XYZ file of N, CA and C in Angstrom:
417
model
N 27.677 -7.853 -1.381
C 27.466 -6.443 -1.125
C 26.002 -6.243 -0.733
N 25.553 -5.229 0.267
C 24.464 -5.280 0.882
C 23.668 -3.498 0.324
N 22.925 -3.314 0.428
C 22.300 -2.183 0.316
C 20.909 -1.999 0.939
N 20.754 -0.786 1.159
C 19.480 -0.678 1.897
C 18.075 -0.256 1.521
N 16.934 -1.134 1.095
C 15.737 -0.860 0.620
C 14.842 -0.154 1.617
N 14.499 -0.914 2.480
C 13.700 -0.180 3.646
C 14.838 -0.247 4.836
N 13.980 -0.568 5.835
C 15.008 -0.943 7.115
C 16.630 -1.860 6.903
N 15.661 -3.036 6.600
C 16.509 -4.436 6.026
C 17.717 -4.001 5.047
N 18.947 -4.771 5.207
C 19.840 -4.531 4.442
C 19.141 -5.096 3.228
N 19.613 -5.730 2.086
C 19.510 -6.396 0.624
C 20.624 -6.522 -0.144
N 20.808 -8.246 -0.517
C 21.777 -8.195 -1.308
C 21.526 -7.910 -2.242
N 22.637 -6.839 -2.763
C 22.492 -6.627 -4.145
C 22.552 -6.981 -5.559
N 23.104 -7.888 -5.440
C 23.650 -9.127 -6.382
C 22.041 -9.504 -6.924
N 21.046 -10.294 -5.968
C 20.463 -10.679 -5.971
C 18.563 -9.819 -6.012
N 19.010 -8.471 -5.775
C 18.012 -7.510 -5.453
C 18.135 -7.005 -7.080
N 19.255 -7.436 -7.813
C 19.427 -6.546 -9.169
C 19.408 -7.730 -10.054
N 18.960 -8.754 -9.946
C 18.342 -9.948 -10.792
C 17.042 -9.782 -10.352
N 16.446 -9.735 -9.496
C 15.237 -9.348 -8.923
C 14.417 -8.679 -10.182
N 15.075 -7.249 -10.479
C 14.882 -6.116 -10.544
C 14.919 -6.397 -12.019
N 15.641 -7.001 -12.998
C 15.674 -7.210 -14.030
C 14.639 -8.340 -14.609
N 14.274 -9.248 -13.808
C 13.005 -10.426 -13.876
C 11.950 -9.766 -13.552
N 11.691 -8.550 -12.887
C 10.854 -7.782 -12.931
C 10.190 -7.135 -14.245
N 11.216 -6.657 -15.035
C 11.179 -6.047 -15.517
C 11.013 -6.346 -16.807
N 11.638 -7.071 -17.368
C 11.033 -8.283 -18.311
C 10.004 -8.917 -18.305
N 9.565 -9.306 -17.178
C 8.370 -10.240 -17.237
C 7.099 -8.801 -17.166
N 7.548 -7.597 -16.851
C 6.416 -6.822 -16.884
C 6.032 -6.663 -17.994
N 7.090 -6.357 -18.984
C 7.205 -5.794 -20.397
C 6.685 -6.947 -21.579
N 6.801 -7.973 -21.187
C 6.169 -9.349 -21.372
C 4.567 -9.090 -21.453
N 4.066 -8.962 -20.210
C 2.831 -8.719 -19.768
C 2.091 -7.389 -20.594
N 3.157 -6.845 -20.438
C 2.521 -5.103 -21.233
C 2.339 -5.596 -22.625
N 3.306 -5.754 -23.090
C 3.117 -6.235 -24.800
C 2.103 -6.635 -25.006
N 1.536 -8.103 -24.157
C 0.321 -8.614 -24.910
C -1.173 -7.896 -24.103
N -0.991 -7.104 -23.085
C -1.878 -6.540 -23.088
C -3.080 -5.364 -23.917
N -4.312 -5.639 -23.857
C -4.823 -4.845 -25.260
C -4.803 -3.363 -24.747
N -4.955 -2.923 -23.726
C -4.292 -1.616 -23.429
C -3.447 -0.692 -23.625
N -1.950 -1.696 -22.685
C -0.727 -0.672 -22.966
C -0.028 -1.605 -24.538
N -0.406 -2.332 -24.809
C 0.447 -3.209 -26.023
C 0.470 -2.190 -26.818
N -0.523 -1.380 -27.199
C -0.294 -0.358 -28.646
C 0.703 0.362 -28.174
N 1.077 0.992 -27.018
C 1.116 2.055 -26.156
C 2.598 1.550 -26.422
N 3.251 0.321 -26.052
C 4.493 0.104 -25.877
C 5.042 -0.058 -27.603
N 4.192 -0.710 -28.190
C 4.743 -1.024 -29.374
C 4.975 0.095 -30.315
N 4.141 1.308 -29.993
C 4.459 2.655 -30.892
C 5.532 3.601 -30.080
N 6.100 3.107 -28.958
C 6.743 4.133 -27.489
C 8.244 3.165 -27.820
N 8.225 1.679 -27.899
C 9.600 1.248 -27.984
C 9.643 0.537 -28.862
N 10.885 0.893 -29.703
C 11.051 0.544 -31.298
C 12.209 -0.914 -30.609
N 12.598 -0.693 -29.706
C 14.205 -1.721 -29.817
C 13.524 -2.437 -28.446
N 13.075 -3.480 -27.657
C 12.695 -3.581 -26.850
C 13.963 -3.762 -25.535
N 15.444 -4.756 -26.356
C 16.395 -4.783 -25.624
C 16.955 -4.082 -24.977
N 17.561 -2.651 -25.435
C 17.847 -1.564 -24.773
C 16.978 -1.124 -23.824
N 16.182 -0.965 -23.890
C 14.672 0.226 -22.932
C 14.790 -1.008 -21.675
N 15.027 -1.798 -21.960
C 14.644 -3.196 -20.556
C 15.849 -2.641 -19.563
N 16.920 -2.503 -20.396
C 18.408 -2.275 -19.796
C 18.145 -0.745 -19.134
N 17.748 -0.056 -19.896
C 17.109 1.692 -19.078
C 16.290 1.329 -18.002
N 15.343 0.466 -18.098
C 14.585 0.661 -17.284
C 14.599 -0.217 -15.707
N 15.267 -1.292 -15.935
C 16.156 -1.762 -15.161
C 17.140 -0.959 -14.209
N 17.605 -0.240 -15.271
C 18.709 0.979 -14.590
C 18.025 1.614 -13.442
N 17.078 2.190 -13.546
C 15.623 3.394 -13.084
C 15.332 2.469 -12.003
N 15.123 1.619 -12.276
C 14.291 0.794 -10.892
C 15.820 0.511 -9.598
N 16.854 0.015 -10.213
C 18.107 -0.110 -9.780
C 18.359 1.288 -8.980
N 18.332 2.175 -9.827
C 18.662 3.585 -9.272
C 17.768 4.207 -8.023
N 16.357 3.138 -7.739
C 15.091 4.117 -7.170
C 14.931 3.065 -5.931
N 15.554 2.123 -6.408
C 15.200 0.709 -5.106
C 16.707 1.005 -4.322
N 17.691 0.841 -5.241
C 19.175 0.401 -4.186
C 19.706 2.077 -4.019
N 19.630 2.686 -4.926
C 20.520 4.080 -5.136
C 21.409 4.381 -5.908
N 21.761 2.823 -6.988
C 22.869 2.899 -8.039
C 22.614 4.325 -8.857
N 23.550 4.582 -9.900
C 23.514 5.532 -10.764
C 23.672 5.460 -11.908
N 23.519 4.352 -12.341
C 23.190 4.155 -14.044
C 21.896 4.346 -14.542
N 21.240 5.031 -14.025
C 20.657 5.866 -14.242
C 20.515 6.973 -14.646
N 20.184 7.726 -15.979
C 20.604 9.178 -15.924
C 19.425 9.861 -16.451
N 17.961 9.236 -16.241
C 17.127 10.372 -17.077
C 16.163 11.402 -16.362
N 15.094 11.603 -17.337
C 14.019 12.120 -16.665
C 12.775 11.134 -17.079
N 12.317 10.644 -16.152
C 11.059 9.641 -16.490
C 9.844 10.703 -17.439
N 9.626 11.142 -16.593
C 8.292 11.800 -16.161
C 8.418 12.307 -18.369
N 9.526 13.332 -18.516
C 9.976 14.079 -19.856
C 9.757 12.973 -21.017
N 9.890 11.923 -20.627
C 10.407 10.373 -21.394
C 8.770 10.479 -22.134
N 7.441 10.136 -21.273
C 6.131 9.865 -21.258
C 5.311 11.371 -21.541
N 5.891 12.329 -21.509
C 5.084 13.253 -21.455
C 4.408 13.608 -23.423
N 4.833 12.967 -24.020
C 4.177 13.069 -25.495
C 3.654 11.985 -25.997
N 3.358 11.033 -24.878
C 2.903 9.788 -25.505
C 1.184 9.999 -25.430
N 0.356 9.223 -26.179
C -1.062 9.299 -26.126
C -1.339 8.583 -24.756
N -1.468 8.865 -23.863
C -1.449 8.586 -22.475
C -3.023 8.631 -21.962
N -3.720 8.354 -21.420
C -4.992 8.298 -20.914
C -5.158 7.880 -19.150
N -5.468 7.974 -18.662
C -5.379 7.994 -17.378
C -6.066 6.516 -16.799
N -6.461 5.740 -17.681
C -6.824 4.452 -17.534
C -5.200 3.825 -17.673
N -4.406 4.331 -18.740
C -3.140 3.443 -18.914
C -2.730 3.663 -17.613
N -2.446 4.515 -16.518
C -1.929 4.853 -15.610
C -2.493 3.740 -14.758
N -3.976 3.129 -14.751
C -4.177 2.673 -13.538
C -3.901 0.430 -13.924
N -3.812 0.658 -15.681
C -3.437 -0.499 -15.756
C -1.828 -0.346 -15.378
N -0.877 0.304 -15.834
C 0.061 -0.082 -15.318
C 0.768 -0.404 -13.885
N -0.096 0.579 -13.534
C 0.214 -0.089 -12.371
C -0.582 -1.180 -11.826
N -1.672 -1.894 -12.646
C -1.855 -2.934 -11.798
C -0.853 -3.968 -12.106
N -0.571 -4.206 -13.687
C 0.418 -4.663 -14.205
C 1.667 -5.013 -12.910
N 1.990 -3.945 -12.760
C 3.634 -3.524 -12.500
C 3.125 -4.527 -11.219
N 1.901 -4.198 -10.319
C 1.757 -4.349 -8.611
C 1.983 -5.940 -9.035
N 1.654 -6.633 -9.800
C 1.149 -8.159 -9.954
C 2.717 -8.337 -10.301
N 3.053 -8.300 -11.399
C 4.450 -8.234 -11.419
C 5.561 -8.415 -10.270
N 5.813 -7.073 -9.705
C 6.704 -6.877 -8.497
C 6.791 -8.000 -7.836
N 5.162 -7.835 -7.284
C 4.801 -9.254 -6.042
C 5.345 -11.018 -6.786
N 5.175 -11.220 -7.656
C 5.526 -12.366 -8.257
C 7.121 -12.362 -8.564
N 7.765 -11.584 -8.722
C 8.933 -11.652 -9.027
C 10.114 -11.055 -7.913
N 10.033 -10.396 -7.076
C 11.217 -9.903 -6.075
C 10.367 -10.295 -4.385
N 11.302 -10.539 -3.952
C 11.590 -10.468 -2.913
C 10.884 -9.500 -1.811
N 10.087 -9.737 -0.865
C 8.969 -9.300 0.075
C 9.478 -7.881 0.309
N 10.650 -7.637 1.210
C 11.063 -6.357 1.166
C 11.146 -5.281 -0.297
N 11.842 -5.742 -1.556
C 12.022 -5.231 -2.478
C 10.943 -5.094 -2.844
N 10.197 -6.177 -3.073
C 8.845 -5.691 -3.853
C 7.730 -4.312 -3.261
N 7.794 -4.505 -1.949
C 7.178 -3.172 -1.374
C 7.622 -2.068 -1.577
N 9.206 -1.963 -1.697
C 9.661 -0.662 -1.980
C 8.941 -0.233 -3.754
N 9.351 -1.397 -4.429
C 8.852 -1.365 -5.848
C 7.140 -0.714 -5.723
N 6.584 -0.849 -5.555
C 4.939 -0.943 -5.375
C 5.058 0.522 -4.841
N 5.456 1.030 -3.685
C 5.502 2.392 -3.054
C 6.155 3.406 -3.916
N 7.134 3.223 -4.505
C 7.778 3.826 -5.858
C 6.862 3.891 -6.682
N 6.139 2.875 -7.270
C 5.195 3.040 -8.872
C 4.381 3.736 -8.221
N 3.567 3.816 -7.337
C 2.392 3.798 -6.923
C 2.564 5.563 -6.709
N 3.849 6.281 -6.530
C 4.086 7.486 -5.987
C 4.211 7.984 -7.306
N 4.614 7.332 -8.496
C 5.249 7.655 -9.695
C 3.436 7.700 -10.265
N 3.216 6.717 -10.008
C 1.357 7.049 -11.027
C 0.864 8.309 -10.800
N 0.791 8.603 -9.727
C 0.078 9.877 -9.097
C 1.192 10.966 -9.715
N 2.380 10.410 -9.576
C 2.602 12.143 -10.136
C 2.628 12.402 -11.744
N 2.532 11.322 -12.268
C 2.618 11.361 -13.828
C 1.241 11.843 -14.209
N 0.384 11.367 -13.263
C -1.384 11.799 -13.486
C -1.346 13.375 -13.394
N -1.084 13.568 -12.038
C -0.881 15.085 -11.669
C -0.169 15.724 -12.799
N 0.666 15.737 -13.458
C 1.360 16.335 -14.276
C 0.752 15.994 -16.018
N 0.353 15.206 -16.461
C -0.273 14.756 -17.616
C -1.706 15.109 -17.261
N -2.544 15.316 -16.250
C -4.156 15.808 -16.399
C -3.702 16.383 -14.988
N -3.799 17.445 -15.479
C -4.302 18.418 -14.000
C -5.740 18.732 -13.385
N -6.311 18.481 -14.393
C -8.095 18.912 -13.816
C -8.622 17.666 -13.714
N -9.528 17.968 -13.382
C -10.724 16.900 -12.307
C -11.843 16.813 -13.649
N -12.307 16.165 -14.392
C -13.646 16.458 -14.945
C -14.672 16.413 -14.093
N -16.098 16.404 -14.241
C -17.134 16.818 -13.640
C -17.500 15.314 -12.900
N -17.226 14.560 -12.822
C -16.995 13.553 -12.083
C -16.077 13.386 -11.071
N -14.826 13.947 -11.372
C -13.946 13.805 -10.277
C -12.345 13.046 -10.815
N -12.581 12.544 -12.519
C -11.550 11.890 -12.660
C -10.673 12.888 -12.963
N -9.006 12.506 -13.491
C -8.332 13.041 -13.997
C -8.522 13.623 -15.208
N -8.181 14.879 -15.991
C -8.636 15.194 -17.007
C -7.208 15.905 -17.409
N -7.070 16.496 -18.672
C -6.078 17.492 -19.053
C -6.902 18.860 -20.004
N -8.278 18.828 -19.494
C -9.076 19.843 -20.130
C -9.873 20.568 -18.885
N -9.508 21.714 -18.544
C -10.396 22.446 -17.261
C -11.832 22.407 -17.695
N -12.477 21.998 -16.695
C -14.091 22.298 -16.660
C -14.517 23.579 -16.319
């Protein structure tokens, strides 16, 4: 069965092992990182399930499946979040992707997070501090 990431068809079979070695090996990476590790270890109590959600999400955002059913953005919005975690995860995720899927897939992956950082920023710090970074306190 074929599905469409960018132009290129993609098998799916193989785009959704992709997607799951992704995703594991990120969560791998996150754990022992001194950053997001607190971040994940106080955010996911069961690690097995959340792999299978989040798998789903990437499945749902790369091919178009629908086992998917949440709201990301609602998921993160009470976590102690800092706008540095935003820019490790995604370096995380970018190193990740590229090492684990497939040239086409992985770009879609990378253009997805990369659209998803910015809006989780935008929505978790709306103001600029006096520098210019993200903040969630108006100057």
């Amino acid at each position: 069965m074929e599905a469409m990431v960018t132009e290129a068809p993609v098998d799916v079979d193989a785009a959704e092992a992709a997607i799951r070695a992704c995703v594991k090996r990120f969560y791998e990476k996150g754990d022992a990182d001194p950053l997001l590790g607190p971040i994940f270890a106080r955010a996911i109590p069961d690690l097995e399930p959340h792999l299978d959600v989040v798998a789903n999400f990437w499945s749902h955002a790369l091919l178009g499946t629908t086992r998917y059913q949440g709201t990301p953005f609602g998921v993160h919005v009470n976590l102690p979040l800092e706008p540095q975690h935003f820019s490790r995860w995604l370096s995380l995720f970018v190193e990740t992707a590229k090492e684990t899927m497939p040239e086409p897939l992985a770009a879609a992956a990378v253009a997805r997070a990369e659209h998803m950082t910015q809006c989780f920023q935008s929505g978790l710090f709306p103001f600029k501090d006096a520098e210019g970074r993200p903040s969630n306190v108006p100057v």
